[in-house]
Coordinates of C-alpha atoms and ligand atoms in Angstrom, one line a residue:
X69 CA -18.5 3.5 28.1
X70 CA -16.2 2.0 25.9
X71 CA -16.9 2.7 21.7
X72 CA -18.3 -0.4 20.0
X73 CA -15.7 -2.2 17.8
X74 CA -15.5 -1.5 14.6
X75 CA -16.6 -4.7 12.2
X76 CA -14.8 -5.3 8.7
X77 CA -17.3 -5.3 6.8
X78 CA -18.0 -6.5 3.0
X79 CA -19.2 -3.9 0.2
X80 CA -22.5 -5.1 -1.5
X81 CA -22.8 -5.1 -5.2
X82 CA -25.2 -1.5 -6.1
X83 CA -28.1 -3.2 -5.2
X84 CA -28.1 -4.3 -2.0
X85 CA -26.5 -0.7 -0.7
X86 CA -29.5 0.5 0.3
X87 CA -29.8 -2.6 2.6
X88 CA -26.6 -1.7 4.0
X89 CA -26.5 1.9 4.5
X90 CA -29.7 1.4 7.1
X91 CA -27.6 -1.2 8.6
X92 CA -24.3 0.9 9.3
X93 CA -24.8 4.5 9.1
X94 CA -22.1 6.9 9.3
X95 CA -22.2 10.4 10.9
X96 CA -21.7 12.9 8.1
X97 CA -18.1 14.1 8.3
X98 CA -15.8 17.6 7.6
X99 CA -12.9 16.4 5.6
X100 CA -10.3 19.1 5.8
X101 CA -7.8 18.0 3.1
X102 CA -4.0 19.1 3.6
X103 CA -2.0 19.7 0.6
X104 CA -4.9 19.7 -1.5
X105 CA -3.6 20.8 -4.4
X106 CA -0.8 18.0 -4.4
X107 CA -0.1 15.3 -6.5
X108 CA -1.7 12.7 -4.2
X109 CA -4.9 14.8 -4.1
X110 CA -5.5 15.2 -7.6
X111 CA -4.5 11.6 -8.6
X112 CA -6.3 9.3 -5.8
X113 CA -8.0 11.9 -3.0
X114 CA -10.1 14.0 -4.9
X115 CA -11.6 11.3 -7.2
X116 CA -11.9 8.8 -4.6
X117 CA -13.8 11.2 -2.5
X118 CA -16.2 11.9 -5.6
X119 CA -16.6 8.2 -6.4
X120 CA -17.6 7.4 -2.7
X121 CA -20.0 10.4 -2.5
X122 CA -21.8 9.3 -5.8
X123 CA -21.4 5.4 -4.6
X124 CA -23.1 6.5 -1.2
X125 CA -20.9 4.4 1.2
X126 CA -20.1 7.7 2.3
X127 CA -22.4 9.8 4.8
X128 CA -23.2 13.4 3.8
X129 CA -19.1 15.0 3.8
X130 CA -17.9 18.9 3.1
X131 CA -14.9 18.7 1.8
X132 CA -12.6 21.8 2.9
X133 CA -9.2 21.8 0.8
X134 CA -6.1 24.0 2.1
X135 CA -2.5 24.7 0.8
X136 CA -0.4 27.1 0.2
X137 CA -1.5 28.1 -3.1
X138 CA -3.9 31.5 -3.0
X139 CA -6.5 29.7 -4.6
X140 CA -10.2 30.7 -4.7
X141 CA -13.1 27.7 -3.6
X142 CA -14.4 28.3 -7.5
X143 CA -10.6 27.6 -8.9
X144 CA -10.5 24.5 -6.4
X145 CA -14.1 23.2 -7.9
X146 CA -12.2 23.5 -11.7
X147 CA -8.9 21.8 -10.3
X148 CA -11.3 19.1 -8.6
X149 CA -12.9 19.1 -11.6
X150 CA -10.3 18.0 -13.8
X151 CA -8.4 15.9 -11.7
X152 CA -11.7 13.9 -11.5
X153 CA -11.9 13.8 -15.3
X154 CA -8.3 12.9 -15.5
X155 CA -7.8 10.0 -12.6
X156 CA -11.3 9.0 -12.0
X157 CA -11.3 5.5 -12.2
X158 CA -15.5 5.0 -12.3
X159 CA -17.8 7.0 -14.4
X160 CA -19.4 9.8 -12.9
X161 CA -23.1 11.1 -14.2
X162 CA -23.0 14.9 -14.5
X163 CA -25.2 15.1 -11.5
X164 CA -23.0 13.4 -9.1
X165 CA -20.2 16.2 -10.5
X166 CA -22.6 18.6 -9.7
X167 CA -23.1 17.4 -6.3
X168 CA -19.7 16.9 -5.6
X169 CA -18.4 20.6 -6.6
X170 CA -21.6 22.1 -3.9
X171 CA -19.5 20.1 -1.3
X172 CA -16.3 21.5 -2.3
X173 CA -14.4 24.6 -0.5
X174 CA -11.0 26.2 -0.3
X175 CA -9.0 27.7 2.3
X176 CA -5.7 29.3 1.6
X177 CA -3.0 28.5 4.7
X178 CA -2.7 32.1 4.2
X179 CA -5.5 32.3 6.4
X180 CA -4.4 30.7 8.8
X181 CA -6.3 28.7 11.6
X182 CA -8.8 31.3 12.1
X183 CA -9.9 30.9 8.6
X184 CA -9.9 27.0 8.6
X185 CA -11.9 27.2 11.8
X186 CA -14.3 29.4 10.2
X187 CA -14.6 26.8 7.6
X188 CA -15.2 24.3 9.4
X189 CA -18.0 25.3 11.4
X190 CA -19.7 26.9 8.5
X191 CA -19.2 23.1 7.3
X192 CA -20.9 21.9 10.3
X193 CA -23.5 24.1 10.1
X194 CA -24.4 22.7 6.9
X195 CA -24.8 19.3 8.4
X196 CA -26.1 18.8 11.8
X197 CA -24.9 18.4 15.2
X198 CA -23.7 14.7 14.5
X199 CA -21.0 15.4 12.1
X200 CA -17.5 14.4 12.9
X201 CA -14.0 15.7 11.3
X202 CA -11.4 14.1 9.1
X203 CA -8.1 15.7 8.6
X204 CA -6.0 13.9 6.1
X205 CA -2.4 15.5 5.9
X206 CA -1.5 14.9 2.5
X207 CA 1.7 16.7 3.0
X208 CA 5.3 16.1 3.1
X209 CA 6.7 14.7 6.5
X210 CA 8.6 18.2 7.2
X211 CA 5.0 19.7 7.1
X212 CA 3.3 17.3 8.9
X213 CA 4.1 18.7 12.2
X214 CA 3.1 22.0 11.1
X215 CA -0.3 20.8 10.3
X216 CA -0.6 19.2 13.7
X217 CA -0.1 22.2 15.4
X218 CA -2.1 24.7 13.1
X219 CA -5.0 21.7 14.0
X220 CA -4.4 22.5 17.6
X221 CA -4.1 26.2 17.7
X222 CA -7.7 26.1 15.2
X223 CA -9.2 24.0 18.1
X224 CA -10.1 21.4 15.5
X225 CA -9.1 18.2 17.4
X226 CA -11.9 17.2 19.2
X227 CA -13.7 14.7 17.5
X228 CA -11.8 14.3 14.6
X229 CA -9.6 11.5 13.3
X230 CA -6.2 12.3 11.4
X231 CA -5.1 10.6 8.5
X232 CA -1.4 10.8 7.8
X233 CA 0.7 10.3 4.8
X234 CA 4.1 7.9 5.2
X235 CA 6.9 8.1 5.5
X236 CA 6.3 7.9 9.1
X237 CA 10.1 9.6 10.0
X238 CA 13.2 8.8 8.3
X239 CA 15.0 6.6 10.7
X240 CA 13.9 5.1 14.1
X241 CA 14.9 8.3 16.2
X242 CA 12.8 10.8 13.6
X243 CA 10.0 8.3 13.7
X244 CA 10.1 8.7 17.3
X245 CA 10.0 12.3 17.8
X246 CA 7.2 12.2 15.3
X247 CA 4.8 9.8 17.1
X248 CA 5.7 11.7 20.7
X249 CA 4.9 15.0 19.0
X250 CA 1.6 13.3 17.5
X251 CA 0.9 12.1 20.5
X252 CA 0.9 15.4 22.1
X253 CA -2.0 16.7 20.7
X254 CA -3.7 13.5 18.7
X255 CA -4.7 10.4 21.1
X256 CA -3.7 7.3 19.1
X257 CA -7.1 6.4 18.6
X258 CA -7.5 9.0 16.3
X259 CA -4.8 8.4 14.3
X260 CA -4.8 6.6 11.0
X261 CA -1.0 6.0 8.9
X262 CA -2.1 5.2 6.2
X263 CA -0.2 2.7 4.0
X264 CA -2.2 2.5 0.7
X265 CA -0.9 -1.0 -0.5
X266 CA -3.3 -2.7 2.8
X267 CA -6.3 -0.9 1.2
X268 CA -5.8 -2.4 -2.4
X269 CA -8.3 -5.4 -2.3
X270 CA -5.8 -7.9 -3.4
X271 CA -3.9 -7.7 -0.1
X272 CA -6.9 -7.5 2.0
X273 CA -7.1 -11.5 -0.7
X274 CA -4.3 -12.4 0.7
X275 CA -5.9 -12.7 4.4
X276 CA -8.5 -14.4 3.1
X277 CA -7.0 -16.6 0.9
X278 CA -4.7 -18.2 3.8
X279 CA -7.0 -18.1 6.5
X280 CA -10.9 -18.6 5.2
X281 CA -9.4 -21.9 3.3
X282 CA -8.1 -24.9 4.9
X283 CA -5.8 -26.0 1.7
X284 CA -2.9 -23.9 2.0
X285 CA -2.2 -22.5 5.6
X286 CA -0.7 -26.4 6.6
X287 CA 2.2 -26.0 4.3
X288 CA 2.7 -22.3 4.8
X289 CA 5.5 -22.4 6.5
X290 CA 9.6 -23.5 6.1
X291 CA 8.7 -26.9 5.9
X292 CA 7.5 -26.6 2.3
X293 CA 8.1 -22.9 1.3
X294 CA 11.4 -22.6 -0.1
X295 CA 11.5 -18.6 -0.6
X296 CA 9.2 -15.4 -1.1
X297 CA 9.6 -12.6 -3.2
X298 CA 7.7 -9.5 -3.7
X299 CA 8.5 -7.7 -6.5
X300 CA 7.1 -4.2 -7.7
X301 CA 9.0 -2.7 -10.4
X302 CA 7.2 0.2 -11.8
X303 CA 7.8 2.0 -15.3
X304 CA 6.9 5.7 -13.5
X305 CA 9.6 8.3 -13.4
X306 CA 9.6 10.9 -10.9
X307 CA 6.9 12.8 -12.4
X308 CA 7.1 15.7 -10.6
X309 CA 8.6 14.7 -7.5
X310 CA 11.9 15.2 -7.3
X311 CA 11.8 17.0 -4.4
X312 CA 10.3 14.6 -2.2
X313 CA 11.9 11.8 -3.8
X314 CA 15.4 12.7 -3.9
X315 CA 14.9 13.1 0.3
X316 CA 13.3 9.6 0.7
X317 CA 14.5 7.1 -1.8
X318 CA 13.3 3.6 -2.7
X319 CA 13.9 2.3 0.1
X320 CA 11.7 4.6 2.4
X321 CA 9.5 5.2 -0.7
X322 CA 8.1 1.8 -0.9
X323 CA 10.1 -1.0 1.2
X324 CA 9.5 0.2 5.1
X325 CA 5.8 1.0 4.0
X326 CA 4.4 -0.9 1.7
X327 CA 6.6 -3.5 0.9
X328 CA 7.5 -4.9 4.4
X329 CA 3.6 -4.3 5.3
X330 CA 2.4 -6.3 2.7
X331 CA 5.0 -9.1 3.8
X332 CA 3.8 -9.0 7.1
X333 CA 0.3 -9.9 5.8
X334 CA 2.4 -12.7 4.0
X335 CA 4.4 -14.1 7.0
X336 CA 2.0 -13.5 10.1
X337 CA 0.6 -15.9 12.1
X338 CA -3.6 -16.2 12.3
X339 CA -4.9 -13.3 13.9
X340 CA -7.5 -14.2 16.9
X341 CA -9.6 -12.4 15.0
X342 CA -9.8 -10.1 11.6
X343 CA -9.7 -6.5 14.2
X344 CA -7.1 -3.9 14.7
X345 CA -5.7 -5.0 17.3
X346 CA -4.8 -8.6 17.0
X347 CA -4.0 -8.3 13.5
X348 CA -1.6 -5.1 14.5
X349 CA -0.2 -7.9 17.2
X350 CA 0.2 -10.6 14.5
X351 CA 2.0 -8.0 12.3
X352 CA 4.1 -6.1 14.8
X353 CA 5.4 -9.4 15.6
X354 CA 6.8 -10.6 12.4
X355 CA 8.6 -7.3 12.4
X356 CA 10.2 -7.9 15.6
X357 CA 11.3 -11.6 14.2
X358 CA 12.9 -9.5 11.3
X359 CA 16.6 -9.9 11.2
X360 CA 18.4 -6.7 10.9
X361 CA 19.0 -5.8 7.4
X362 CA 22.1 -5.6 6.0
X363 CA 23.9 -3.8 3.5
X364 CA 25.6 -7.2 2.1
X365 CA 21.6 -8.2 1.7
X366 CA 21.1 -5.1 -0.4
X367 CA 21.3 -3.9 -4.1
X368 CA 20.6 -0.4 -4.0
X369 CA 20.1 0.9 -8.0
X370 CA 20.1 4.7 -9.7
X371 CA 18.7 4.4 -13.0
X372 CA 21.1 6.4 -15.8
X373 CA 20.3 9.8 -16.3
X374 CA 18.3 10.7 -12.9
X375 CA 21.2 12.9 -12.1
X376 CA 20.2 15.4 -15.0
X377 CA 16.8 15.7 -14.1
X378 CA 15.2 19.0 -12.5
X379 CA 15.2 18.9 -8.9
X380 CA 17.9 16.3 -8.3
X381 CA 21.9 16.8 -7.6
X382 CA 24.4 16.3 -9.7
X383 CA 26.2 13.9 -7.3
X384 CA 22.7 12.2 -6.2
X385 CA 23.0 8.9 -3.8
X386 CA 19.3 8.7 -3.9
X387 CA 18.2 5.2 -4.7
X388 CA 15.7 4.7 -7.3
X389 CA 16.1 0.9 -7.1
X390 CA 16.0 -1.2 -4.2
X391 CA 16.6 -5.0 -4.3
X392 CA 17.1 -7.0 -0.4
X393 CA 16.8 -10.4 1.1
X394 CA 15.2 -10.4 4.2
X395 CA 14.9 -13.4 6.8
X396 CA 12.1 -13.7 9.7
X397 CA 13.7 -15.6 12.3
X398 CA 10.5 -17.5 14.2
X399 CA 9.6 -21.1 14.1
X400 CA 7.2 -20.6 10.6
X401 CA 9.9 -19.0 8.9
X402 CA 13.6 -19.5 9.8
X403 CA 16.0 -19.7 7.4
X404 CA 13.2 -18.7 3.7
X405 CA 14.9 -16.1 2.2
X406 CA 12.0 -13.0 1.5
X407 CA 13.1 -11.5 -1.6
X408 CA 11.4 -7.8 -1.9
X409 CA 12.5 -6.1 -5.0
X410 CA 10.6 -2.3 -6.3
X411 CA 12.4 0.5 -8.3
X412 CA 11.7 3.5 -10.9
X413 CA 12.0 3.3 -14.6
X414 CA 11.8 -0.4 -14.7
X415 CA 11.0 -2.9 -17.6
X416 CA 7.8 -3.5 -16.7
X417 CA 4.6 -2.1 -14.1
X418 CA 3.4 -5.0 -12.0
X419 CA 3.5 -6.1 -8.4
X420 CA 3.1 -9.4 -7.1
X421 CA 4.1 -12.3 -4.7
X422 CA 4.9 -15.4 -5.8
X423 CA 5.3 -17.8 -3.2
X424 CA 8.0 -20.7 -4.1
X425 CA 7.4 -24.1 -3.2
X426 CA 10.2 -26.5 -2.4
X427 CA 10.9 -28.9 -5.4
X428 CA 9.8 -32.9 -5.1
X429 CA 12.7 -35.5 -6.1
X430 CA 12.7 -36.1 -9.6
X431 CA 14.7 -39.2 -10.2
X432 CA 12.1 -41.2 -12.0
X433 CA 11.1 -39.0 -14.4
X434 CA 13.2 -40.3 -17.5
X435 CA 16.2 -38.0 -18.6
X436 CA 14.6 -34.9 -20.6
X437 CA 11.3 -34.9 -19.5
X438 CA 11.5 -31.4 -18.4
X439 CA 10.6 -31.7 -14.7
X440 CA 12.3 -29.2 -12.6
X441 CA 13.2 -27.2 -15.5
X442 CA 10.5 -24.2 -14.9
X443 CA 11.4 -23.5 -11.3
X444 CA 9.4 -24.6 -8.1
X445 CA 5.6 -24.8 -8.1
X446 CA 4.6 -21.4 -7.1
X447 CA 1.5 -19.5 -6.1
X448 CA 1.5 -16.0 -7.2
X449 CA -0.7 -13.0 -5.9
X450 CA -1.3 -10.0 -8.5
X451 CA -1.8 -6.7 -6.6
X452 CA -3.6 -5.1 -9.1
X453 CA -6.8 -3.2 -8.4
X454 CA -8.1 -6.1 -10.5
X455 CA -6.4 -9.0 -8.5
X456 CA -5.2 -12.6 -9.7
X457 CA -4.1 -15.4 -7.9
X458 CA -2.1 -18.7 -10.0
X459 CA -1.0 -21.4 -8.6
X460 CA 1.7 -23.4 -11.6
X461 CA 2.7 -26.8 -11.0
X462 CA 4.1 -29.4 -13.8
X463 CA 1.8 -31.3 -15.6
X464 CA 2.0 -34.3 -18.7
X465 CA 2.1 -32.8 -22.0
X466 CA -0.5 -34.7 -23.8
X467 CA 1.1 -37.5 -26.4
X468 CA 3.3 -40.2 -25.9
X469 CA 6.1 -40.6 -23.2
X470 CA 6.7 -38.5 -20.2
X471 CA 7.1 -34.7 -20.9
X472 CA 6.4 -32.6 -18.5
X473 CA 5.3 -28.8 -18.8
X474 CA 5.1 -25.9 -16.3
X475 CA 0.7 -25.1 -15.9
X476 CA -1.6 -22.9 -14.1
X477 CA -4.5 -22.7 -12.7
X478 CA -5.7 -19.2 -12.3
X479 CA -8.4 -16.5 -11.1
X480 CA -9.3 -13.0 -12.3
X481 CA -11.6 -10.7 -10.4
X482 CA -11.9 -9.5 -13.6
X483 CA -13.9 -12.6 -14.6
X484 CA -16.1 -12.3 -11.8
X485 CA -20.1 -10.4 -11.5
X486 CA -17.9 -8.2 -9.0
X487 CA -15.2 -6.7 -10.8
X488 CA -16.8 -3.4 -10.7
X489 CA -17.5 -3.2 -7.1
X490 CA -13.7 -2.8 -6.6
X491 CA -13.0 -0.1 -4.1
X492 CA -9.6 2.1 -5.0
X493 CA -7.4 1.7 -2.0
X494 CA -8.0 5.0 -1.0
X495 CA -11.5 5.3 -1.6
X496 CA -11.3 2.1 0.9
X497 CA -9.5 4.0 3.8
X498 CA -10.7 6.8 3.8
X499 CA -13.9 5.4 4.6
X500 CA -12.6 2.9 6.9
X501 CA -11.1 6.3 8.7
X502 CA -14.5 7.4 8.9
X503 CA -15.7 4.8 10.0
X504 CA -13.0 4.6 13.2
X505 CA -11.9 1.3 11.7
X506 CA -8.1 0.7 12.4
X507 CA -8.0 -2.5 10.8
X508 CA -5.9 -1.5 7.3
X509 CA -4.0 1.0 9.2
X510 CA -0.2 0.4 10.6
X511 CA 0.6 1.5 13.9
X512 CA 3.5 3.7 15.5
X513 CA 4.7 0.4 17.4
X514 CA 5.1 -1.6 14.1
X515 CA 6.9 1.6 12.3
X516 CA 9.3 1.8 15.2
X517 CA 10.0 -2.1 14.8
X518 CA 10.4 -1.2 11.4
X519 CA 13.2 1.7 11.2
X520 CA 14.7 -0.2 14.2
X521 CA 15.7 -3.0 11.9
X522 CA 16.8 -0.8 9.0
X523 CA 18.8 0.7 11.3
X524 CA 22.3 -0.9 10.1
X525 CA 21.4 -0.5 6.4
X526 CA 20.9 2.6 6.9
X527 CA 23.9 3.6 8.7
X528 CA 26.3 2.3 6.0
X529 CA 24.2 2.1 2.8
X530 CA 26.2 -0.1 -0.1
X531 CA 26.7 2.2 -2.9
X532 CA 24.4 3.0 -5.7
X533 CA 24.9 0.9 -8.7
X534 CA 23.6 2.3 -11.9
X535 CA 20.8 0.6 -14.1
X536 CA 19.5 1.2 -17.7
X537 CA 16.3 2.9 -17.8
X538 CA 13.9 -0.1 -18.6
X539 CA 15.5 -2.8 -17.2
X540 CA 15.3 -5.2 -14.2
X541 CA 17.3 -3.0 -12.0
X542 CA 21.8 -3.5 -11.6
X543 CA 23.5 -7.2 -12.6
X544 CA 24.0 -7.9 -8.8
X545 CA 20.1 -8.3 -8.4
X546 CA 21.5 -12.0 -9.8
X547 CA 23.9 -12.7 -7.4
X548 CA 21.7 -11.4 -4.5
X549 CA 19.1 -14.3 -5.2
X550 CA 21.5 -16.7 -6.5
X551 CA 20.7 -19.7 -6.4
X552 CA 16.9 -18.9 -7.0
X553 CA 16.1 -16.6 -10.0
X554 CA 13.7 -13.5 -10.0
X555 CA 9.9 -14.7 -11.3
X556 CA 9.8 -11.1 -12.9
X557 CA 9.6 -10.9 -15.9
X558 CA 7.2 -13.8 -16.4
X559 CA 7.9 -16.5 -18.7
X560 CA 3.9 -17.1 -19.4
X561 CA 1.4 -14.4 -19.7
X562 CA -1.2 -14.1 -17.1
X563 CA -4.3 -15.6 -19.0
X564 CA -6.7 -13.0 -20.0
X565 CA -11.0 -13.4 -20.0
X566 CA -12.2 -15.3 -23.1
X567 CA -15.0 -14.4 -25.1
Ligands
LIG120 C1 3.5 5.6 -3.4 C2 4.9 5.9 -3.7 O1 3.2 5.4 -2.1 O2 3.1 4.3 -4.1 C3 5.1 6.1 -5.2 O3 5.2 7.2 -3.1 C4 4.6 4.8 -5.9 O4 6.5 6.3 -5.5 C5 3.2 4.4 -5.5 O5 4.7 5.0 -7.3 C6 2.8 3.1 -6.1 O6 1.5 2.8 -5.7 P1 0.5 2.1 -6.7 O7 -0.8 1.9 -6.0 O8 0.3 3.0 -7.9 O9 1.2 0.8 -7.1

């Protein structure tokens, strides 16, 4: 018998949960969590995993941490503890801490799989024959094979899923080896690469906004869509991850995972319907349309002063900036420019789309009436947990004559009954992981497609130009969209609620 499909499915507002959870209940699950004591863990894991036990859209879990730090379960309750108090994004009643810490417990690597095994059946004692596993490597991609085999040799890989942390390889050949050796012990069923940036509810907006409405998907294509760009600059530094970052870049950081994943959610034709595998189809083949990228296409950016931090070399080539100009070469998209743009130390945090329209004729509107003068019409996405969408387009000033002014409509989430039923992106995915749903997740397929055409970038990288901390990222960013002009940084604000 084949397993049902999994259904997306639509998170109620608190009180119609208990509706739900009779409707699609979950086997209670083992979450063995890999690097626990990392920096992913304590920013998004470990409070996302609170906020989803205290939310109940999770099923009864034990959460079993593991690292390499000698830790005791008590010391992992105060980390979890903290990092909760410090990252949580929803308020949590002292209760639902308390509840939370019972379900916590720690297992040294120094143990090794014996003592995760151990573990885990005491955790499944605990909660019934039904309960399933959920590893989630939150570990470097040098470890990840480790883990895989330590998985194996513990015997904990039947009925479990694995979640695992980009980035998937370094280069198509890497990514390769990886999958095979995945594939050795984890059927790809079980598998789950996660991309975070497809869990964030405004990109999941995205596939709703272009394919539940009939206004837009007619003109979404070359024939009116003059150019793309996706731009996420952030203001974070390294934090404390110079050692992971200085091996992986911008570029690998953010472009082949989240950036070119989001654009693929952008570009791709309708799905047959919103499951994993047509929509993996849909996206796998805009990544095959992708035209090889090249380093003339690329600004690659090192901000000053990165080369004196801890953890870095003194002759880095690391980029911390990463500017390109991507083309999809299929009958919706030949010949639009996708501009993605996302660096370190940047001007300002934000990350959006903004989707320019091609400009109407403007011969008779009378010399100086300011049409044109803004830029294209454009419709702009906000990725932020809290998502917007604008759509600008000139309008009359009011008053006599014929002047013409850039204006907006726009939409908050924020301005909605629901903006506190937002979901984290993780907090999303991991339950879709439990859930077996493969919708939000990329697939080994698509990653190949994806190092393959990165492959001539890079093999001959252009050299890194340095940037200002705080700024936009090196001149040539200009020249590299010339004759458009970045969006960022915005000439209007984003309207904010009234009243
Ligand atoms: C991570 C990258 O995947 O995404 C980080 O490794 C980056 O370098 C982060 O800062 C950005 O994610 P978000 O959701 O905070 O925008």
């Amino acid at each position: 018998m084949t397993e049902p499909r999994p259904q997306t499915i639509a998170y109620p507002s608190p009180g119609a949960r208990a509706a739900r959870q009779g409707l699609d209940s979950l086997a209670p699950h083992v979450i063995v969590l890999f690097g626990a004591t990392g920096d992913l863990a304590k920013r998004k894991l470990l409070p996302g995993l609170a906020y989803l036990q205290q939310s109940s859209f999770a099923p009864d879990v034990r959460i079993i941490g593991t690292a390499m730090d000698e830790l005791s379960t008590e010391q992992f309750r105060r980390l979890t503890q903290s990092a909760v108090a410090s990252f949580g994004t929803h308020a949590m009643s002292e209760e639902a801490r308390a509840q939370f810490d019972d379900r916590l417990t720690y297992v040294p690597q120094s143990a090794g799989p014996e003592g995760l095994t151990k573990a885990v059946a005491e955790a499944e004692a605990l909660l019934g024959p039904e309960a399933r596993r959920l590893h989630y490597l939150s570990v470097p991609p040098k470890a990840a094979q480790s883990v895989v085999t330590m998985l194996r040799d513990a015997g904990l890989v039947h009925n479990a899923r694995v979640v695992m942390e980009k980035p998937f390889g370094e280069d198509l050949a890497s990514a390769v080896r990886l999958n095979d050796f995945v594939h050795e012990t984890f059927d790809e069923s079980q598998i789950f690469r996660i991309d975070h940036f497809l869990g964030k509810e405004a990109a999941q907006n995205i596939l709703a906004f272009r394919f539940a409405n009939g206004l837009f998907e007619p003109i979404w294509n070359r024939n009116f869509i003059d150019h793309v760009q996706i731009d996420i600059p952030e203001t974070l530094g390294l934090d404390q991850r110079a050692n992971f970052y200085e091996a992986t870049g911008a570029y690998k950081d953010m472009v082949v995972t989240h950036l070119m994943q989001v654009m693929a959610f952008v570009a791709m034709e309708p799905p047959t319907a919103l499951e994993p595998r047509a929509i993996s189809e849909e996206k796998n083949k805009v990544f095959r349309s992708m035209l090889p990228i090249r380093s003339n296409d690329v600004v690659r950016g090192q901000y000053g002063g990165y080369r004196e931090e801890e953890g870095v070399a003194r002759d880095s080539d690391t980029e911390t900036f990463i500017a390109l100009k991507v083309g999809i070469d299929n009958w919706r998209w030949a010949g639009v420019p996708f501009y993605l743009r996302t660096g370190k130390k940047m001007a300002e945090g934000m990350r959006i789309i903004s989707i320019a329209f091609k400009e109407a004729p403007r011969t008779m509107f009378p010399a100086g009436s300011g049409v044109g003068q803004q830029g294209p019409d454009h419709l702009t996405f906000d990725l932020a947990d809290a998502s917007r969408v604008s759509l600008s387009f000139y309008g009359k000033r009011p008053g006599p004559g014929m002047r013409l002014e850039k204006l907006s409509m726009q939409f908050s989430t924020q301005e909605t009954d629901q903006a506190g039923d937002v979901l984290e992106a993780y907090e999303r995915l991991i339950l879709d992981a439990m859930r077996g749903d493969h919708t939000l997740f990329t697939t080994a397929e698509g990653i190949e497609s994806l190092w393959e055409r990165s492959t001539p970038l890079l093999d001959d990288p252009p050299p890194v130009k340095n940037y200002p901390p705080g700024t936009w990222g090196p001149n040539a960013i200009h020249q590299l969209i010339a004759p458009n002009a970045w969006r960022l940084p915005f000439e209007r604000a984003w309207r904010e609620k009234r009243g």
